[in-house]
Coordinates of C-alpha atoms in Angstrom, one line a residue:
X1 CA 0.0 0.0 0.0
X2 CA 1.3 3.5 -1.1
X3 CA 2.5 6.2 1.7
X4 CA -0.5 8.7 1.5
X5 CA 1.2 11.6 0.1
X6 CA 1.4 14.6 2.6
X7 CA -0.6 17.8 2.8
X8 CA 1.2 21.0 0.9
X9 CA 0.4 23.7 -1.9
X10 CA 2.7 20.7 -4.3
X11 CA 0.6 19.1 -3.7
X12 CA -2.5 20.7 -4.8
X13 CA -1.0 22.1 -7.6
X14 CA 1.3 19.7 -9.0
X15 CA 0.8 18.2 -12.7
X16 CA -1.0 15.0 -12.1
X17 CA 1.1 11.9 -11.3
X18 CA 2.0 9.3 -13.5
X19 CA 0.7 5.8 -13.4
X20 CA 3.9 3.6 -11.3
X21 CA 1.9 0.7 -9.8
X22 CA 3.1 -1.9 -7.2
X23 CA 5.5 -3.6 -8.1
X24 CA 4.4 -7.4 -8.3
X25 CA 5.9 -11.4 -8.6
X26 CA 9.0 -12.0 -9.7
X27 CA 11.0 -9.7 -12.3
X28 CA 14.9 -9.4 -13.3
X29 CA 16.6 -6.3 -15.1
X30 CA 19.7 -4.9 -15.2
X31 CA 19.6 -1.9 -12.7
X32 CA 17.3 -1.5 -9.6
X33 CA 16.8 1.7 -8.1
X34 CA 15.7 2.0 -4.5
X35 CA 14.0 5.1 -4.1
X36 CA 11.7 7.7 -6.2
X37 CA 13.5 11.0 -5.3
X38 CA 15.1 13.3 -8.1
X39 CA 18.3 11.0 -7.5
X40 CA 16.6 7.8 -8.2
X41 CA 14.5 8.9 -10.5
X42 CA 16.9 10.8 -12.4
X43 CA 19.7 7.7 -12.6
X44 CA 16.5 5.5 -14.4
X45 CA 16.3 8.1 -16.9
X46 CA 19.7 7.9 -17.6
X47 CA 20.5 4.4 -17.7
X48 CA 17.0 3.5 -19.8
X49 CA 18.2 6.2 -22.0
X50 CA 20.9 4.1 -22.4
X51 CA 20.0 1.1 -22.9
X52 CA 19.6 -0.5 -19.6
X53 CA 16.6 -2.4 -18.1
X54 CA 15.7 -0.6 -15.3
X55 CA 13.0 -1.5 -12.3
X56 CA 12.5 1.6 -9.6
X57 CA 11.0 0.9 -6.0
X58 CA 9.5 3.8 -4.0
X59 CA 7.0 3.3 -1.0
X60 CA 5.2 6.3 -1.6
X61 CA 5.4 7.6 -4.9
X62 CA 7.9 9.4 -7.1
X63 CA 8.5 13.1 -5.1
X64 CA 6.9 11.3 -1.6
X65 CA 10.3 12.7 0.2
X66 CA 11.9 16.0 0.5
X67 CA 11.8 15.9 -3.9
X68 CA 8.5 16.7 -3.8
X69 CA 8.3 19.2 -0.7
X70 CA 11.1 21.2 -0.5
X71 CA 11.9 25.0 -1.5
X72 CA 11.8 24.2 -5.4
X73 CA 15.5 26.3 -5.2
X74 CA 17.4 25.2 -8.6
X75 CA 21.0 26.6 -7.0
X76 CA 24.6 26.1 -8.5
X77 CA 27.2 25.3 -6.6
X78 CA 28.1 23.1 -3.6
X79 CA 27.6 24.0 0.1
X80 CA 31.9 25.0 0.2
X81 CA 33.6 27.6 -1.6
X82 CA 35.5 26.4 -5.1
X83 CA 39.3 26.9 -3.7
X84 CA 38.4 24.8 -0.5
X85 CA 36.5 22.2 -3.0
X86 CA 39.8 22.1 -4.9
X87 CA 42.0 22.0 -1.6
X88 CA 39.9 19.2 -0.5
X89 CA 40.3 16.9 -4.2
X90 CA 43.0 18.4 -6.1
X91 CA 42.9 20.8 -9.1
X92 CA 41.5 17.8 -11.3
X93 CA 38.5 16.0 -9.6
X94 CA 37.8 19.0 -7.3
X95 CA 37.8 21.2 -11.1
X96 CA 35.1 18.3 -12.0
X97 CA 32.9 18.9 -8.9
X98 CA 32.7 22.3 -9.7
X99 CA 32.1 22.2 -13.3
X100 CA 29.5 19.4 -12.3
X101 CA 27.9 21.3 -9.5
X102 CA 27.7 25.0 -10.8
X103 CA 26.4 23.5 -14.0
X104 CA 24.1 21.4 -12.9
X105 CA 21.4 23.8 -13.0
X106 CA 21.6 24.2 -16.5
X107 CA 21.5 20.5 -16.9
X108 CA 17.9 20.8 -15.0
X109 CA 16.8 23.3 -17.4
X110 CA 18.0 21.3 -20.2
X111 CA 16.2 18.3 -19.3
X112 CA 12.9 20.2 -18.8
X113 CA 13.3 21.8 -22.0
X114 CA 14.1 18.2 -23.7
X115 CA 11.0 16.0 -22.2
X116 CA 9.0 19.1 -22.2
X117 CA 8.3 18.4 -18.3
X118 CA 5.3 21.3 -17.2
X119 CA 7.2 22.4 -13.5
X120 CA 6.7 26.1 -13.9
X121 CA 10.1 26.6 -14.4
X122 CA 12.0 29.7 -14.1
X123 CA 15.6 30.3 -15.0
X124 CA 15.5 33.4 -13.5
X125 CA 19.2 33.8 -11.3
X126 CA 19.7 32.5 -7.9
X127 CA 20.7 35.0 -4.6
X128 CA 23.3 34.5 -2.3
X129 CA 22.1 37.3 0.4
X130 CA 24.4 38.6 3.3
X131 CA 23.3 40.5 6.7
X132 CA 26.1 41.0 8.2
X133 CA 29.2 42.6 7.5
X134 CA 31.1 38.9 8.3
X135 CA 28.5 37.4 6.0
X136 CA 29.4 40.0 3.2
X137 CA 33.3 39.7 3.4
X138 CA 32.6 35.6 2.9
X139 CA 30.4 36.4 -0.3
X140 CA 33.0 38.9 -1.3
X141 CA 35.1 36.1 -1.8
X142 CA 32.9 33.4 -2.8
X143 CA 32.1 36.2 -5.7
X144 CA 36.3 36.6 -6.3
X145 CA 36.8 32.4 -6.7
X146 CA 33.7 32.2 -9.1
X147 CA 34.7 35.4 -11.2
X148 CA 38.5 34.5 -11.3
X149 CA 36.4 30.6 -13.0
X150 CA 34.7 32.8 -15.5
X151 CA 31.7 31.9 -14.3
X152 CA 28.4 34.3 -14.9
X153 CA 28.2 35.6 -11.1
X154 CA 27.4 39.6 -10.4
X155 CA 28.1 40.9 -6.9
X156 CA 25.3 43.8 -5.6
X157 CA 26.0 45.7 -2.8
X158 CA 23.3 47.8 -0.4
X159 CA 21.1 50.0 -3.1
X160 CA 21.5 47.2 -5.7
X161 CA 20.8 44.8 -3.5
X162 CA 17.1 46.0 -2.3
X163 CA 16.5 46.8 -5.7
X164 CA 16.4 43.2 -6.8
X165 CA 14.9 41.9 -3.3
X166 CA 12.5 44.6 -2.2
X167 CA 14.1 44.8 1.1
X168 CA 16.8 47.0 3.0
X169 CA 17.8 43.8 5.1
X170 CA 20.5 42.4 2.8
X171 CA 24.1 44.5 2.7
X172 CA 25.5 42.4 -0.3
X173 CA 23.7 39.6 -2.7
X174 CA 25.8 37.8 -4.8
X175 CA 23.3 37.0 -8.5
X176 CA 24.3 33.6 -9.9
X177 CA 22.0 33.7 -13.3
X178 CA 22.0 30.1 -13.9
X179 CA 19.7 29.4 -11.1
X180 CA 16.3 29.5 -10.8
X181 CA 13.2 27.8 -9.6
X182 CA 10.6 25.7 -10.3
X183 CA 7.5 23.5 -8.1
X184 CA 9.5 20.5 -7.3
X185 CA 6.5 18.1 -7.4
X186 CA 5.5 18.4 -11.0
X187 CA 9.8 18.0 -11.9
X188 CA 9.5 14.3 -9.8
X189 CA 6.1 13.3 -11.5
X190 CA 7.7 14.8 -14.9
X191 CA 10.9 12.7 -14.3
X192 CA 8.9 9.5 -13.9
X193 CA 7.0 9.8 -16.6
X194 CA 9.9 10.7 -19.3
X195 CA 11.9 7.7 -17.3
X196 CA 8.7 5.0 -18.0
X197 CA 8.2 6.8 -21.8
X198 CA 12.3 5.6 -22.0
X199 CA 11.5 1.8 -21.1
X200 CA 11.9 2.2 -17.1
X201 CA 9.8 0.7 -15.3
X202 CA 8.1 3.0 -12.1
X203 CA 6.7 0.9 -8.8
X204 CA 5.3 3.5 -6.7
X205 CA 4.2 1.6 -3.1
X206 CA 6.6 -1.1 -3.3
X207 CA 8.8 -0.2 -0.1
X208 CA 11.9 -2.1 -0.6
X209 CA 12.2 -5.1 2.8
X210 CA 15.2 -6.5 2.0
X211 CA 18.5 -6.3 -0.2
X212 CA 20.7 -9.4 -0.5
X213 CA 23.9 -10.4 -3.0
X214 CA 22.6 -13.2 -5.2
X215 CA 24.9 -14.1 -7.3
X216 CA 24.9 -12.8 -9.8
X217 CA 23.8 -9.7 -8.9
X218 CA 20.9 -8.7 -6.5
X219 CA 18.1 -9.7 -4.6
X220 CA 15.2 -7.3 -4.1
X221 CA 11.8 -8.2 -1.8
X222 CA 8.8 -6.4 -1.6
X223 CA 5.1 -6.8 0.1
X224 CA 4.0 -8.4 -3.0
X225 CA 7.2 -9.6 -5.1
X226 CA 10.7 -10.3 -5.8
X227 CA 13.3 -8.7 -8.1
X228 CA 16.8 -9.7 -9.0
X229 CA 19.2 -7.4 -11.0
X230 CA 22.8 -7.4 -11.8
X231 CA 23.3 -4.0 -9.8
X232 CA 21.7 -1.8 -7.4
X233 CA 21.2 2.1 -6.7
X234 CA 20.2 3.1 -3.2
X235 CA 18.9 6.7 -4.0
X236 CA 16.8 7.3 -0.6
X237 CA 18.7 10.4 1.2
X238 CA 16.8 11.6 3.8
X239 CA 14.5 8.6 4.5
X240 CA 17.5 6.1 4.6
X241 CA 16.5 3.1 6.3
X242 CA 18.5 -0.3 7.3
X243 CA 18.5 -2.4 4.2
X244 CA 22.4 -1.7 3.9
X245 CA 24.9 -1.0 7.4
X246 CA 25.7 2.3 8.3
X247 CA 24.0 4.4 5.4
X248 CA 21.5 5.4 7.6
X249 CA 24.1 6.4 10.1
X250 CA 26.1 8.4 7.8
X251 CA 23.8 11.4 7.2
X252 CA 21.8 14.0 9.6
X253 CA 18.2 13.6 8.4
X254 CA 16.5 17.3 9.3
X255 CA 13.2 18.6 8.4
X256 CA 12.8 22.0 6.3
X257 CA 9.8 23.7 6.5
X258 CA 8.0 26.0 4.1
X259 CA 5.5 28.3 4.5
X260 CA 2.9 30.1 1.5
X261 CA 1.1 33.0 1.3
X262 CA -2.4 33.2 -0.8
X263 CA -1.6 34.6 -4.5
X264 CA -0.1 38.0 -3.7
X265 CA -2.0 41.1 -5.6
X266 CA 0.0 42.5 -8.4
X267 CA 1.0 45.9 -6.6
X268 CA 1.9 43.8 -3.5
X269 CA 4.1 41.4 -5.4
X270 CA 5.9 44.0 -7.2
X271 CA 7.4 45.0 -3.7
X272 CA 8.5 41.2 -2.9
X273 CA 11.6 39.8 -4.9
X274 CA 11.3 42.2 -8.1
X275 CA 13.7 39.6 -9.4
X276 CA 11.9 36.8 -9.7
X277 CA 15.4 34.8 -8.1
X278 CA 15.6 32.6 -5.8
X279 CA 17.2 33.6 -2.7
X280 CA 19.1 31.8 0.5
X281 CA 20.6 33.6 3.2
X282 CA 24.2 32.8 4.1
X283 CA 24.8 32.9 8.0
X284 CA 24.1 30.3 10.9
X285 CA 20.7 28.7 9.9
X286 CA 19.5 29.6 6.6
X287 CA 16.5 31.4 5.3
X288 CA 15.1 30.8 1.9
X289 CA 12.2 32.2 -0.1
X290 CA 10.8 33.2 -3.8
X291 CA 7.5 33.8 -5.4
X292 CA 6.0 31.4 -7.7
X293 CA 4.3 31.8 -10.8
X294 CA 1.1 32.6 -9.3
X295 CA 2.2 35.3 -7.0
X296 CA 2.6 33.0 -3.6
X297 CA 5.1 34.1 -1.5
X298 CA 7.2 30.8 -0.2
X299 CA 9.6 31.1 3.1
X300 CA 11.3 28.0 3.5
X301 CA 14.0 27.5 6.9
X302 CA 14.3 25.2 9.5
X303 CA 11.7 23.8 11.9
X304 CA 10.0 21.3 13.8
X305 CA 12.4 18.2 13.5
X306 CA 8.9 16.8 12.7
X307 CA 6.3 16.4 10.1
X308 CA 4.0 19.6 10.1
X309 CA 0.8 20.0 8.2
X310 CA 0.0 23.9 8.3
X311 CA 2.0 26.4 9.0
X312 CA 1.3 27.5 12.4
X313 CA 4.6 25.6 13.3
X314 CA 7.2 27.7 11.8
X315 CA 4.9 30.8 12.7
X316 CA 9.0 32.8 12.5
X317 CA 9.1 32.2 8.6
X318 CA 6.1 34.5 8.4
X319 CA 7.3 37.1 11.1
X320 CA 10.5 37.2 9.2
X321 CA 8.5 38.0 6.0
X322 CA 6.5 40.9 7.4
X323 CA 9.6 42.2 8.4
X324 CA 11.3 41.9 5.0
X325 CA 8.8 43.3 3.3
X326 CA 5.8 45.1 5.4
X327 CA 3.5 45.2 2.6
X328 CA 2.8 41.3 3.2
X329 CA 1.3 42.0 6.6
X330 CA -2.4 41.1 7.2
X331 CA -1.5 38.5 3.7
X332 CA -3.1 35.2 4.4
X333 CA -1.1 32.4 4.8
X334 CA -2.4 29.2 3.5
X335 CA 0.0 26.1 3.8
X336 CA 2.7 24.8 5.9
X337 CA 4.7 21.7 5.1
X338 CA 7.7 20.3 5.5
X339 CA 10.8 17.2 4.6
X340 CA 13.2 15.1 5.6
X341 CA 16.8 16.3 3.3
X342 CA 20.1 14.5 4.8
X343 CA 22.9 16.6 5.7
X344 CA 26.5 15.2 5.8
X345 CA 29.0 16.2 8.6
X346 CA 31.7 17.0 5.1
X347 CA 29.1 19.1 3.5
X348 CA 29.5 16.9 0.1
X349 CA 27.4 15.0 -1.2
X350 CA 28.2 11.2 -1.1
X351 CA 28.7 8.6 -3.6
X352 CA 29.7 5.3 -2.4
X353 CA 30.1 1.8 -3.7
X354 CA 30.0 -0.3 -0.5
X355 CA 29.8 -3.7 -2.6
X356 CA 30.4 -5.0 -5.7
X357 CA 27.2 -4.1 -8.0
X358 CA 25.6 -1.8 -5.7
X359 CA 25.4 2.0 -5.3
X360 CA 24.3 5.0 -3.3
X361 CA 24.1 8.6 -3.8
X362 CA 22.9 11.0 -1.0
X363 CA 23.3 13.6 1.3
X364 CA 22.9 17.4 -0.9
X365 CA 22.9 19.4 2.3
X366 CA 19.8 22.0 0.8
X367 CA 20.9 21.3 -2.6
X368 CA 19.6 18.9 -3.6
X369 CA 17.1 20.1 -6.8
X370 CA 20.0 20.6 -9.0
X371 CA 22.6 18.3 -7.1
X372 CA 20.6 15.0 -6.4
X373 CA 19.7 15.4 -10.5
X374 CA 23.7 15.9 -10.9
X375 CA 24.3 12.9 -8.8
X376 CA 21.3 10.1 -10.9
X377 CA 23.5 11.0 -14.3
X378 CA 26.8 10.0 -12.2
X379 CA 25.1 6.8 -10.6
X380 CA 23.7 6.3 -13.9
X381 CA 27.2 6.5 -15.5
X382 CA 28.8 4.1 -12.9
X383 CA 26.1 1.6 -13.1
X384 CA 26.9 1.3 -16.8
X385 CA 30.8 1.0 -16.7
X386 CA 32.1 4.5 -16.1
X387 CA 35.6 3.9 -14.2
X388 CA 35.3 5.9 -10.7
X389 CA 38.4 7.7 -11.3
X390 CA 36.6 9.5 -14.3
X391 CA 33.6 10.1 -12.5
X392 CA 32.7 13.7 -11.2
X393 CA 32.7 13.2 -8.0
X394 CA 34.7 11.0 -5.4
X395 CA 33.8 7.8 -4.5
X396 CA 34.4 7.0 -0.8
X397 CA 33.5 4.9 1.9
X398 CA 30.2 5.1 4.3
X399 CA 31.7 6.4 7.6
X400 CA 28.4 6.3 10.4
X401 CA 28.7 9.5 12.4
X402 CA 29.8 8.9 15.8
X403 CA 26.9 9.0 18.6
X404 CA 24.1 9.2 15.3
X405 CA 21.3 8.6 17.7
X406 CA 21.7 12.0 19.3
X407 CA 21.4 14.1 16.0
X408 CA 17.8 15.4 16.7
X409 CA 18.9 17.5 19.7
X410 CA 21.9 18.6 17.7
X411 CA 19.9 19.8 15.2
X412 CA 17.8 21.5 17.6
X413 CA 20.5 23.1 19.4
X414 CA 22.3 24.5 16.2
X415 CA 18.8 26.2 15.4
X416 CA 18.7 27.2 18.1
X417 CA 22.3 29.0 18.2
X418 CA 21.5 30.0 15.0
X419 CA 18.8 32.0 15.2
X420 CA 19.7 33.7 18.4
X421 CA 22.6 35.0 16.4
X422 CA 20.6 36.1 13.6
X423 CA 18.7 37.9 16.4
X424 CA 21.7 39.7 17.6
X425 CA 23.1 40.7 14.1
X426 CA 19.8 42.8 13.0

């Protein structure tokens, strides 16, 4: 039985899904992919488009996770600055996980524009916003390593700023123009359904019970069947179970919340975002927003390290907003969601190969529109033969976080911090 799929505005207003029924009896192919995020689902379009046989397991359906719920915030770039990502891998693979990541927006856009997937999508620029002086002096030089890369990045400071966000709060933005935005929802449904129209084959309900080597190859069990392949991709980030030691262990699952506003009037709207960016904060805890195509104002951050279902929960996203931009008080707010991402302790997201013939991808740390769609082309790539070495991004062990067990209070307690700090600064 499918995972009902939770209350949000996606979910209202979402293209309609595509058919992926529960997987049932016995069935072999070449790949199986555990998992119906925009990293699972992503690596099935690749490898049917190449030529693989390829059998995808969700237990809710395609976008149940955080793919479906989060800020729909196409950003480039990983959570670290390029010259630490190249201290980090060297000049050549750390060169590669910048290309990779700072393109891999356009390679979001490009795959909308190719299976003509209906997402409301916007390639409208992505904001890096600074408060703080500190905050600034970091972008400053975030701005310098991207410029001295070529790449298209404009630094605004104070009047240029508030021009393009509406609001005097921000001392510095830094305008990366191959972001954007889109609902994340109708990209997951629109995934699945160009991955089935390419020969994969979509099982939404069918929660994965056990994973065992069967040589050759793999043995999958369900409720209702059994599937054996010659390899396997674990693509479940933040709802990483037990079916393989220490995956689980090796992220920090934490819930980001969002919050909507009715569809703004026109004279209203023109004062929110005039840019119709995305924007994330920089600092201790992060703040994220943008307006979507019908004039709703969404504030995403952290909250609850539990599901909500309205958005009386995370009642500071719409204080914040009213104090961005006062022309939004006494705006109705309609929805409140949130979803489980996975954070690693690195900041990087992880590829590993913990056994022969079977793979995992996970942990985007708030990235993980453009990156976990980044990541399905490289599991995709290394399912089919790709050498790691020329992969473009490192393969490594699983390392479990020490003491995992106590990561809901540390998550707490970094909120926490964080925001008291944001307090403090303005």
């Amino acid at each position: 039985m499918s995972l009902p799929l939770p209350p949000s505005l996606y979910a209202e207003t979402a293209i309609p899904a595509h058919p992926t029924p529960p997987f049932a009896g016995d069935a072999t192919c070449d790949v199986a992919v555990v998992g119906g995020g925009f990293t699972g689902l992503s690596a099935a379009l690749h490898l049917a488009e190449q030529g693989a046989t390829v059998t995808l397991l969700e237990a809710g359906e395609p976008g149940w996770g955080a793919s479906g719920r989060n800020g729909g915030q196409v950003n480039p770039g990983l959570k670290l600055d390029p010259d630490q990502v190249e201290r980090d891998f060297g000049a050549e693979l750390g060169g590669r996980m910048i290309r990779l990541s700072y393109g891999a927006p356009d390679a979001v856009f490009e795959l909308i524009r190719r299976h003509q997937i209906p997402c409301e999508a916007r390639q409208e620029g992505t904001l890096r916003a600074a408060i703080t002086k500190a905050d600034l002096a970091s972008l400053r030089s975030t701005a310098e390593q991207c410029l001295r890369r070529a790449m298209p990045v404009q630094l605004l400071l104070g009047e240029e700023a508030a021009a393009l966000t509406g609001t005097t709060r921000y001392v510095g933005a830094l305008l990366d123009r191959r972001g954007g935005n889109l609902n994340p929802l109708s990209y997951a449904r629109g995934l699945a359904r160009a991955a089935a129209q390419a020969g994969a084959r979509i099982h939404g309900g069918s929660a994965v019970l056990a994973l065992q080597p069967d040589s050759p190859g793999w043995h999958l069990r369900t409720a209702a069947g059994t599937l054996r392949a010659q390899k396997v991709v674990l693509a479940t980030n933040g709802y990483t179970g037990r079916l393989w030691p220490g995956l689980r262990e090796s992220v920090v699952p934490v819930f980001s919340s969002m919050a909507a506003t009715e569809p703004l009037s026109d004279a209203v709207a023109r004062q929110v975002m005039p840019l119709r960016a995305s924007l994330y904060e920089i600092g201790p805890v992060t703040v994220y927003y943008r307006v979507d195509r019908d004039n709703r104002l969404l504030m995403g951050g952290r909250g609850p390290q539990r599901p909500i279902r309205d958005h009386h929960p995370v009642r500071y996203l719409i204080d914040y907003a009213e104090t961005l931009w006062p022309a939004v008080r006494g705006v109705r707010w309609t929805h409140g969601w949130n979803g489980q991402l996975a954070m690693t302790p690195d900041h990087y997201p992880h590829l590993h190969q913990p056994a022969p013939g079977l793979l995992a991808g996970l942990g985007y740390n708030g990235r993980g529109v453009a990156m976990a769609t980044a990541m399905g082309a490289q599991l995709a790539a290394f399912a089919l033969g790709r050498p790691a070495t020329e992969l473009d991004l490192p393969v490594t062990p699983i390392r479990p976080i020490p003491l995992h067990r106590l990561w809901r209070l540390g998550v707490w307690a970094k909120v926490t911090q964080g925001r008291l700090l944001g307090a403090l600064a303005g």
